[in-house]
Amino acid sequence: MDQSATGQGLVAVGYKRGVVVIIDQNATNGFDRLAAEPALGDITSIRWVSRDLFVYSSIGDDQLPGCVVLFSKDIRQPIERRVFPGSVFGASCLQPMPSTDTVATDSPALLTIAAGITRGMSVVNIGRACSYEKFKVNTGTDILSTTFINGPNVIAGGGRDGRIRLFDTRIDAKLHKPTRGLLSTDNCRHSISVHGLHSSQGWMLASASMDSQVRVWDVRMTRNGTGYKKHGYVPSVACLNNPVGQTEHMLAPCRLGFSAKLDVVAAASSDSHVRMWSMTSGKLLRALPLAAGSGSCQALDLEYDPAVPVATLYACQQSLVTSYSHRFKMN
């Protein structure tokens, strides 16, 4: 199992053996398994984009290419697939705008996907029976995680080499440095692989690495009189806090979850716990034990209900999906 996502009362779980399981979390007797669909290879990321559609990425192998797939729950088959040379280690999806089609109201416009691939990153637009690449950059190392920052143009990529790179699709890919993208310094990094990235609150970015650290960054692309080359964009980055460094030692976190409205970052680790921190202060809010005997957490998703307010964590361990709720005090 590699990634979970929620939408319209459903949970979609992607397994490393190439199966997508759809679970109804509002069933009378708890979680109800609705369907199990074969996928095109081991799944590395998955996300709902409408009531019917979700996007998943597949890493690929000797027999199957790495790809990004737009899948329909209703007709139970892929409706578009974008194939990449090499592997796809993960992909992030920019939330689509509502469709203006009065007939197919559940059909989103073209989705913008940032895929971390072998020795680079690719940004593609994908929709029903349509896909094309709009941006591609060579990084010299595998990009394991991606996230959009403050809109459709700026993207962060976490590398196998521990570096976090900043990309802007408005700027020629040739102007991006392989080791840092558009960043002017090499200080936005971990010591080893960055396998989790999420953005929140505009320019705030959280990263998780196999170096047992979760870090929160302020990453900006601003304009000034001179700017970056001829484009006027000036990238900057600063590490705001290191939540794990301010709490007890934590083994390598495997996944990240975010709640922008709650200002919370969550990480699951190989010590059989899920922890939630304040993004701005780095304060540990809660540590939740995972189910015993079910292995480490392989996927994590954080949802928020503003009416309560309650944060719900979905943690995946092998074939087990567990939900945790945490109520926050309102100021």
Tab-separated table of C-alpha atoms in Angstrom:
chain	number	residue	atom	x	y	z
A	1	MET	CA	0.000	0.000	0.000
A	2	ASP	CA	1.469	3.318	-0.923
A	3	GLN	CA	-0.929	6.240	-0.747
A	4	SER	CA	-4.453	7.095	0.333
A	5	ALA	CA	-6.795	9.930	-0.550
A	6	THR	CA	-10.321	10.894	0.369
A	7	GLY	CA	-13.243	12.459	-1.453
A	8	GLN	CA	-17.026	12.412	-1.201
A	9	GLY	CA	-17.009	10.018	1.760
A	10	LEU	CA	-14.725	7.551	-0.021
A	11	VAL	CA	-11.145	6.472	0.556
A	12	ALA	CA	-9.014	5.309	-2.362
A	13	VAL	CA	-6.058	3.143	-1.416
A	14	GLY	CA	-3.295	2.244	-3.841
A	15	TYR	CA	-1.289	-0.916	-3.233
A	16	LYS	CA	2.273	-1.560	-4.284
A	17	ARG	CA	1.164	-4.758	-5.961
A	18	GLY	CA	-0.922	-2.713	-8.411
A	19	VAL	CA	-4.475	-2.697	-7.043
A	20	VAL	CA	-6.739	0.244	-6.152
A	21	VAL	CA	-9.263	-0.427	-3.375
A	22	ILE	CA	-12.187	1.973	-2.873
A	23	ILE	CA	-13.620	2.079	0.639
A	24	ASP	CA	-16.817	3.758	1.862
A	25	GLN	CA	-16.040	5.339	5.226
A	26	ASN	CA	-19.721	6.211	5.841
A	27	ALA	CA	-20.935	2.609	5.806
A	28	THR	CA	-23.258	1.560	8.638
A	29	ASN	CA	-20.782	-0.922	10.099
A	30	GLY	CA	-17.672	1.177	9.617
A	31	PHE	CA	-15.467	1.015	6.551
A	32	ASP	CA	-16.971	-0.966	3.667
A	33	ARG	CA	-14.839	-2.193	0.778
A	34	LEU	CA	-16.720	-1.235	-2.405
A	35	ALA	CA	-14.376	-2.311	-5.185
A	36	ALA	CA	-10.881	-3.539	-5.994
A	37	GLU	CA	-9.570	-2.502	-9.400
A	38	PRO	CA	-6.386	-3.713	-11.115
A	39	ALA	CA	-3.923	-0.888	-11.711
A	40	LEU	CA	-1.125	-0.501	-14.224
A	41	GLY	CA	1.760	-1.409	-11.924
A	42	ASP	CA	2.862	-0.526	-8.380
A	43	ILE	CA	1.127	2.654	-7.215
A	44	THR	CA	3.187	5.534	-5.821
A	45	SER	CA	0.509	8.232	-5.355
A	46	ILE	CA	-3.254	8.638	-5.663
A	47	ARG	CA	-5.746	11.509	-5.376
A	48	TRP	CA	-9.461	12.139	-5.949
A	49	VAL	CA	-10.258	14.959	-8.396
A	50	SER	CA	-14.064	14.618	-8.638
A	51	ARG	CA	-16.919	12.389	-7.466
A	52	ASP	CA	-16.007	9.883	-10.157
A	53	LEU	CA	-12.363	10.426	-11.073
A	54	PHE	CA	-9.049	9.952	-9.344
A	55	VAL	CA	-5.464	10.140	-10.557
A	56	TYR	CA	-2.753	7.684	-9.641
A	57	SER	CA	0.894	7.275	-10.594
A	58	SER	CA	2.615	3.951	-11.196
A	59	ILE	CA	6.345	3.468	-10.754
A	60	GLY	CA	6.805	1.065	-13.695
A	61	ASP	CA	9.176	-1.872	-14.097
A	62	ASP	CA	10.812	-3.974	-16.826
A	63	GLN	CA	7.399	-4.935	-18.226
A	64	LEU	CA	5.313	-1.812	-17.557
A	65	PRO	CA	6.322	1.834	-18.135
A	66	GLY	CA	5.970	4.437	-15.418
A	67	CYS	CA	2.757	6.358	-15.958
A	68	VAL	CA	0.091	8.717	-14.630
A	69	VAL	CA	-3.467	7.405	-15.005
A	70	LEU	CA	-6.837	9.170	-14.861
A	71	PHE	CA	-9.287	6.532	-13.605
A	72	SER	CA	-13.098	6.499	-13.548
A	73	LYS	CA	-14.753	4.894	-10.543
A	74	ASP	CA	-18.120	4.697	-12.284
A	75	ILE	CA	-17.046	2.900	-15.464
A	76	ARG	CA	-14.242	1.144	-13.547
A	77	GLN	CA	-11.452	1.667	-16.050
A	78	PRO	CA	-8.732	4.164	-16.986
A	79	ILE	CA	-9.873	6.944	-19.298
A	80	GLU	CA	-6.429	8.417	-19.989
A	81	ARG	CA	-2.840	7.381	-19.371
A	82	ARG	CA	0.396	9.349	-19.739
A	83	VAL	CA	3.475	7.142	-20.123
A	84	PHE	CA	6.978	8.265	-19.108
A	85	PRO	CA	10.385	6.824	-19.931
A	86	GLY	CA	11.782	5.242	-16.773
A	87	SER	CA	9.933	5.359	-13.447
A	88	VAL	CA	7.335	7.622	-11.858
A	89	PHE	CA	8.121	7.888	-8.137
A	90	GLY	CA	5.192	10.115	-7.201
A	91	ALA	CA	2.918	12.823	-8.546
A	92	SER	CA	1.001	15.791	-7.190
A	93	CYS	CA	-2.185	17.137	-8.731
A	94	LEU	CA	-3.326	20.731	-8.915
A	95	GLN	CA	-7.002	20.842	-7.929
A	96	PRO	CA	-8.995	21.352	-11.148
A	97	MET	CA	-11.454	24.142	-11.747
A	98	PRO	CA	-15.141	23.097	-11.870
A	99	SER	CA	-16.292	22.049	-15.322
A	100	THR	CA	-18.420	24.451	-17.385
A	101	ASP	CA	-19.865	21.508	-19.353
A	102	THR	CA	-23.622	21.529	-18.672
A	103	VAL	CA	-23.946	17.885	-19.719
A	104	ALA	CA	-21.012	16.229	-17.965
A	105	THR	CA	-20.914	18.366	-14.817
A	106	ASP	CA	-18.611	15.961	-13.030
A	107	SER	CA	-15.914	16.094	-15.708
A	108	PRO	CA	-13.046	18.327	-14.567
A	109	ALA	CA	-11.074	20.501	-16.916
A	110	LEU	CA	-7.551	19.395	-17.778
A	111	LEU	CA	-5.651	18.437	-14.644
A	112	THR	CA	-2.112	19.695	-14.117
A	113	ILE	CA	0.155	16.944	-12.772
A	114	ALA	CA	3.740	17.312	-11.533
A	115	ALA	CA	5.402	13.902	-11.788
A	116	GLY	CA	8.677	12.992	-10.125
A	117	ILE	CA	10.482	10.791	-12.639
A	118	THR	CA	13.848	9.177	-13.278
A	119	ARG	CA	16.473	11.955	-13.131
A	120	GLY	CA	13.938	14.752	-13.479
A	121	MET	CA	10.455	16.176	-13.195
A	122	SER	CA	7.683	16.492	-15.767
A	123	VAL	CA	4.547	18.645	-15.680
A	124	VAL	CA	1.688	17.343	-17.818
A	125	ASN	CA	-1.910	18.281	-18.485
A	126	ILE	CA	-4.249	15.311	-18.564
A	127	GLY	CA	-7.984	14.936	-19.206
A	128	ARG	CA	-10.456	12.658	-20.911
A	129	ALA	CA	-8.669	11.164	-23.953
A	130	CYS	CA	-6.088	13.954	-23.859
A	131	SER	CA	-2.645	14.484	-22.333
A	132	TYR	CA	0.425	16.536	-23.176
A	133	GLU	CA	3.658	17.616	-21.519
A	134	LYS	CA	4.023	21.327	-20.780
A	135	PHE	CA	7.318	21.392	-18.839
A	136	LYS	CA	10.231	19.035	-18.205
A	137	VAL	CA	13.507	19.555	-16.405
A	138	ASN	CA	16.572	17.365	-15.888
A	139	THR	CA	17.816	17.196	-12.302
A	140	GLY	CA	20.526	14.546	-12.505
A	141	THR	CA	18.814	12.548	-9.719
A	142	ASP	CA	15.434	10.896	-9.241
A	143	ILE	CA	12.688	13.222	-8.008
A	144	LEU	CA	10.740	11.251	-5.395
A	145	SER	CA	8.108	13.803	-4.370
A	146	THR	CA	6.501	16.956	-5.754
A	147	THR	CA	4.036	19.623	-4.662
A	148	PHE	CA	2.546	22.768	-6.162
A	149	ILE	CA	3.215	25.999	-4.257
A	150	ASN	CA	0.712	28.853	-4.255
A	151	GLY	CA	-0.833	28.109	-7.650
A	152	PRO	CA	-0.150	26.295	-10.925
A	153	ASN	CA	3.311	27.616	-11.817
A	154	VAL	CA	5.725	27.023	-8.924
A	155	ILE	CA	6.583	23.439	-7.957
A	156	ALA	CA	8.927	21.958	-5.368
A	157	GLY	CA	10.631	18.634	-6.011
A	158	GLY	CA	12.311	16.398	-3.432
A	159	GLY	CA	15.307	14.482	-4.739
A	160	ARG	CA	16.915	11.173	-3.944
A	161	ASP	CA	20.052	13.216	-3.176
A	162	GLY	CA	18.292	15.055	-0.325
A	163	ARG	CA	17.973	18.384	-2.138
A	164	ILE	CA	14.721	20.284	-2.543
A	165	ARG	CA	14.482	22.035	-5.885
A	166	LEU	CA	12.230	24.921	-6.896
A	167	PHE	CA	10.793	25.032	-10.424
A	168	ASP	CA	8.687	27.596	-12.266
A	169	THR	CA	6.916	26.486	-15.442
A	170	ARG	CA	6.874	30.111	-16.684
A	171	ILE	CA	10.663	30.051	-16.926
A	172	ASP	CA	12.658	28.128	-19.529
A	173	ALA	CA	13.695	24.714	-18.179
A	174	LYS	CA	17.254	25.408	-19.384
A	175	LEU	CA	17.546	28.198	-16.797
A	176	HIS	CA	16.881	25.772	-13.931
A	177	LYS	CA	20.008	24.396	-12.230
A	178	PRO	CA	20.017	20.574	-11.998
A	179	THR	CA	20.916	20.600	-8.283
A	180	ARG	CA	18.570	23.335	-7.030
A	181	GLY	CA	16.251	24.534	-9.782
A	182	LEU	CA	15.870	28.302	-9.447
A	183	LEU	CA	17.146	28.557	-5.877
A	184	SER	CA	20.297	30.642	-5.530
A	185	THR	CA	21.684	28.587	-2.637
A	186	ASP	CA	21.971	24.908	-1.758
A	187	ASN	CA	20.636	25.187	1.808
A	188	CYS	CA	17.130	23.839	1.154
A	189	ARG	CA	17.953	20.205	1.712
A	190	HIS	CA	18.127	17.106	3.888
A	191	SER	CA	21.062	14.741	4.227
A	192	ILE	CA	19.353	11.931	2.246
A	193	SER	CA	16.227	11.215	0.168
A	194	VAL	CA	13.261	13.606	0.409
A	195	HIS	CA	10.240	11.363	-0.047
A	196	GLY	CA	7.494	13.659	1.243
A	197	LEU	CA	6.585	17.239	0.263
A	198	HIS	CA	3.415	19.227	0.927
A	199	SER	CA	2.654	22.931	0.663
A	200	SER	CA	0.231	25.012	2.687
A	201	GLN	CA	-0.783	28.599	3.438
A	202	GLY	CA	0.567	30.018	0.214
A	203	TRP	CA	4.340	29.666	0.364
A	204	MET	CA	4.791	27.312	3.315
A	205	LEU	CA	6.410	23.961	2.500
A	206	ALA	CA	6.968	20.878	4.673
A	207	SER	CA	9.423	18.121	3.816
A	208	ALA	CA	10.080	14.643	5.203
A	209	SER	CA	13.255	12.688	4.655
A	210	MET	CA	14.847	9.358	5.441
A	211	ASP	CA	17.220	11.346	7.680
A	212	SER	CA	14.447	11.233	10.341
A	213	GLN	CA	13.656	14.934	9.951
A	214	VAL	CA	10.518	16.891	9.123
A	215	ARG	CA	11.243	20.524	8.215
A	216	VAL	CA	9.023	23.510	7.444
A	217	TRP	CA	10.225	26.075	4.899
A	218	ASP	CA	9.151	29.495	3.691
A	219	VAL	CA	9.643	29.335	-0.086
A	220	ARG	CA	8.914	32.389	-2.222
A	221	MET	CA	8.924	33.468	-5.844
A	222	THR	CA	8.638	37.264	-5.769
A	223	ARG	CA	9.124	40.058	-8.252
A	224	ASN	CA	11.574	42.981	-8.099
A	225	GLY	CA	13.163	45.463	-10.460
A	226	THR	CA	15.871	43.178	-11.843
A	227	GLY	CA	14.494	39.716	-11.167
A	228	TYR	CA	15.579	36.279	-12.221
A	229	LYS	CA	17.203	36.690	-15.626
A	230	LYS	CA	14.658	38.502	-17.812
A	231	HIS	CA	11.590	37.143	-16.088
A	232	GLY	CA	11.583	39.172	-12.884
A	233	TYR	CA	11.096	36.237	-10.486
A	234	VAL	CA	13.368	36.048	-7.472
A	235	PRO	CA	13.355	32.751	-5.542
A	236	SER	CA	14.169	32.632	-1.835
A	237	VAL	CA	13.935	29.995	0.888
A	238	ALA	CA	14.287	29.892	4.672
A	239	CYS	CA	13.855	27.034	7.145
A	240	LEU	CA	11.179	28.104	9.656
A	241	ASN	CA	11.425	25.192	12.060
A	242	ASN	CA	12.354	21.563	12.469
A	243	PRO	CA	9.527	19.971	14.495
A	244	VAL	CA	11.233	16.617	14.980
A	245	GLY	CA	14.393	18.300	16.211
A	246	GLN	CA	12.342	20.023	18.933
A	247	THR	CA	10.740	16.814	20.199
A	248	GLU	CA	11.907	13.317	21.003
A	249	HIS	CA	13.947	11.296	18.517
A	250	MET	CA	11.853	9.868	15.731
A	251	LEU	CA	12.732	7.165	13.247
A	252	ALA	CA	12.514	7.930	9.547
A	253	PRO	CA	9.055	9.374	8.741
A	254	CYS	CA	7.493	7.724	5.725
A	255	ARG	CA	4.637	10.047	4.750
A	256	LEU	CA	3.334	13.561	5.359
A	257	GLY	CA	-0.156	14.959	5.804
A	258	PHE	CA	-1.293	18.589	5.872
A	259	SER	CA	-4.147	20.744	7.050
A	260	ALA	CA	-3.731	24.296	5.770
A	261	LYS	CA	-6.620	25.664	7.847
A	262	LEU	CA	-5.393	24.049	11.049
A	263	ASP	CA	-1.724	24.917	10.474
A	264	VAL	CA	-0.835	21.269	11.172
A	265	VAL	CA	1.666	18.868	9.673
A	266	ALA	CA	1.483	15.139	10.385
A	267	ALA	CA	4.113	12.486	9.813
A	268	ALA	CA	4.113	8.728	10.211
A	269	SER	CA	7.310	6.997	11.247
A	270	SER	CA	8.751	3.533	11.486
A	271	ASP	CA	8.491	3.596	15.298
A	272	SER	CA	4.759	2.747	14.960
A	273	HIS	CA	3.458	6.252	15.691
A	274	VAL	CA	1.822	9.123	13.827
A	275	ARG	CA	2.627	12.606	15.132
A	276	MET	CA	1.052	15.998	14.520
A	277	TRP	CA	2.885	19.313	14.921
A	278	SER	CA	2.097	22.980	14.578
A	279	MET	CA	3.733	24.143	11.357
A	280	THR	CA	4.588	27.605	12.673
A	281	SER	CA	5.812	26.784	16.188
A	282	GLY	CA	7.033	23.218	15.717
A	283	LYS	CA	5.154	22.186	18.886
A	284	LEU	CA	4.167	18.525	19.115
A	285	LEU	CA	0.357	18.395	19.315
A	286	ARG	CA	-0.271	14.680	19.544
A	287	ALA	CA	1.360	11.270	19.096
A	288	LEU	CA	-0.933	8.438	17.990
A	289	PRO	CA	0.069	4.758	18.167
A	290	LEU	CA	-0.446	2.676	15.042
A	291	ALA	CA	-2.186	-0.687	15.159
A	292	ALA	CA	0.125	-3.265	16.684
A	293	GLY	CA	1.384	-6.120	14.542
A	294	SER	CA	0.386	-4.520	11.223
A	295	GLY	CA	3.761	-3.142	10.179
A	296	SER	CA	4.904	0.418	9.583
A	297	CYS	CA	2.733	3.137	8.072
A	298	GLN	CA	2.973	3.112	4.285
A	299	ALA	CA	0.572	5.988	3.568
A	300	LEU	CA	-0.916	8.926	5.404
A	301	ASP	CA	-3.668	11.414	4.584
A	302	LEU	CA	-4.889	14.301	6.750
A	303	GLU	CA	-8.421	15.709	6.342
A	304	TYR	CA	-10.131	18.597	8.137
A	305	ASP	CA	-13.792	19.346	8.894
A	306	PRO	CA	-14.064	23.110	9.615
A	307	ALA	CA	-17.544	22.750	11.132
A	308	VAL	CA	-16.333	20.740	14.146
A	309	PRO	CA	-13.262	21.391	13.986
A	310	VAL	CA	-11.799	17.912	13.760
A	311	ALA	CA	-8.730	16.639	11.940
A	312	THR	CA	-9.003	13.063	10.672
A	313	LEU	CA	-5.898	11.048	9.900
A	314	TYR	CA	-6.008	7.995	7.625
A	315	ALA	CA	-3.059	5.678	8.182
A	316	CYS	CA	-2.374	2.645	5.977
A	317	GLN	CA	-0.433	-0.377	7.192
A	318	GLN	CA	-0.206	-3.246	4.746
A	319	SER	CA	-3.878	-4.226	4.232
A	320	LEU	CA	-5.160	-2.195	7.212
A	321	VAL	CA	-6.653	1.333	6.980
A	322	THR	CA	-7.214	3.119	10.303
A	323	SER	CA	-8.774	6.539	10.927
A	324	TYR	CA	-7.902	8.783	13.881
A	325	SER	CA	-9.754	11.944	14.914
A	326	HIS	CA	-8.271	14.884	16.802
A	327	ARG	CA	-10.389	17.818	17.995
A	328	PHE	CA	-8.705	21.222	18.046
A	329	LYS	CA	-9.530	24.155	20.283
A	330	MET	CA	-10.660	27.301	18.477
A	331	ASN	CA	-9.118	30.607	19.565
